[in-house]
Amino acid sequence: MAARVADNPAMSRFELFDAVDESGEEELAGFAEYHLYGNEMAFIHTEVDPRFGGRGLGGVLARAGLDAARDRELRVLPFCPFIRGWIGKHPEYVELVPEGQRARFGF
């Protein structure tokens, strides 16, 4: 079973779920917190439970959150070091960061 990411607007975060065993039962494996303001989504903290580490799930979470921002035509402010670093490794997402803010985030 593949990892699944869902937006939880009530908690202002994208949540990453993954199977914990062969039964397919899902468990919260991580999350990316954000703050919405106008047409901007500021990513402020990302966390993946160490039990799920080393499998690229942080990247799955980052891509899903950034794709959701793109689909909603939101600008992204990557205050979270993980999201900022992930964007740096995937330059096709730099366009989501407002041009006037890119230097601030090292792009």
Coordinates of C-alpha atoms in Angstrom, one line a residue:
M1 CA 0.0 0.0 0.0
A2 CA 1.4 3.4 -1.0
A3 CA 1.6 6.3 1.4
R4 CA -1.3 8.7 1.4
V5 CA -1.3 12.5 2.1
A6 CA -4.4 14.3 3.2
D7 CA -5.0 18.0 3.9
N8 CA -6.4 18.6 7.4
P9 CA -7.5 22.2 7.3
A10 CA -8.8 22.1 10.8
M11 CA -5.3 21.5 12.1
S12 CA -3.6 23.6 9.3
R13 CA -1.5 20.7 8.1
F14 CA -1.0 18.0 5.5
E15 CA -0.9 14.6 7.1
L16 CA 1.0 11.6 5.8
F17 CA -0.4 8.1 6.4
D18 CA 1.4 4.9 5.8
A19 CA 0.6 1.2 6.4
V20 CA 2.1 -0.1 9.6
D21 CA 2.0 -3.8 8.6
E22 CA 0.7 -6.3 6.0
S23 CA -2.9 -5.8 7.2
G24 CA -2.9 -2.4 5.5
E25 CA -3.9 -0.5 8.6
E26 CA -2.8 3.1 8.3
E27 CA -1.0 5.2 10.9
L28 CA 0.0 8.9 11.0
A29 CA 3.6 8.9 9.8
G30 CA 4.2 12.6 9.6
F31 CA 2.8 16.1 8.9
A32 CA 3.6 19.4 7.3
E33 CA 2.2 22.4 9.2
Y34 CA 1.2 25.5 7.2
H35 CA -0.4 28.9 7.7
L36 CA -2.7 30.4 5.2
Y37 CA -2.9 34.1 4.7
G38 CA -4.6 35.5 1.6
N39 CA -3.1 33.8 -1.4
E40 CA 0.0 32.5 0.4
M41 CA 0.7 29.2 2.1
A42 CA 3.6 29.4 4.6
F43 CA 5.1 26.0 5.5
I44 CA 6.3 26.3 9.0
H45 CA 7.2 22.8 10.3
T46 CA 7.5 19.3 8.8
E47 CA 8.0 16.1 10.8
V48 CA 8.2 12.4 9.9
D49 CA 8.1 9.8 12.7
P50 CA 11.5 8.2 12.9
R51 CA 9.9 4.8 12.6
F52 CA 9.0 5.7 9.0
G53 CA 12.3 7.3 8.2
G54 CA 14.6 6.4 5.4
R55 CA 11.9 5.6 2.8
G56 CA 11.5 9.0 1.1
L57 CA 8.2 9.7 2.8
G58 CA 9.2 13.3 3.7
G59 CA 9.5 13.9 -0.1
V60 CA 6.1 12.4 -0.7
L61 CA 4.7 14.8 1.9
A62 CA 6.5 17.8 0.5
R63 CA 5.4 17.1 -3.1
A64 CA 1.8 16.6 -2.1
G65 CA 1.7 19.8 0.0
L66 CA 3.4 21.9 -2.8
D67 CA 1.2 20.3 -5.5
A68 CA -1.9 21.3 -3.4
A69 CA -0.7 24.8 -3.1
R70 CA -0.1 24.9 -6.9
D71 CA -3.6 23.5 -7.6
R72 CA -5.1 26.2 -5.4
E73 CA -2.9 28.9 -7.1
L74 CA -1.3 29.8 -3.8
R75 CA 2.2 31.3 -3.4
V76 CA 4.5 29.4 -1.1
L77 CA 6.7 30.7 1.7
P78 CA 9.0 27.9 2.8
F79 CA 9.9 28.9 6.3
C80 CA 10.3 25.2 7.2
P81 CA 13.9 24.1 6.5
F82 CA 12.8 20.7 5.1
I83 CA 10.4 22.2 2.6
R84 CA 12.9 24.9 1.6
G85 CA 15.6 22.2 1.1
W86 CA 13.2 20.0 -0.9
I87 CA 12.3 22.9 -3.2
G88 CA 16.0 23.5 -3.7
K89 CA 16.4 20.0 -4.9
H90 CA 13.3 20.2 -7.1
P91 CA 13.7 23.5 -9.0
E92 CA 10.3 23.0 -10.8
Y93 CA 8.7 24.1 -7.5
V94 CA 10.7 27.4 -7.1
E95 CA 8.1 29.2 -9.2
L96 CA 5.7 28.8 -6.3
V97 CA 7.8 31.1 -4.2
P98 CA 7.1 34.7 -5.0
E99 CA 9.9 36.2 -7.0
G100 CA 10.5 39.0 -4.6
Q101 CA 10.8 36.5 -1.7
R102 CA 13.2 34.0 -3.4
A103 CA 16.4 35.5 -2.2
R104 CA 15.1 35.5 1.3
F105 CA 14.8 31.7 1.1
G106 CA 18.0 31.1 -0.9
F107 CA 16.6 30.7 -4.4

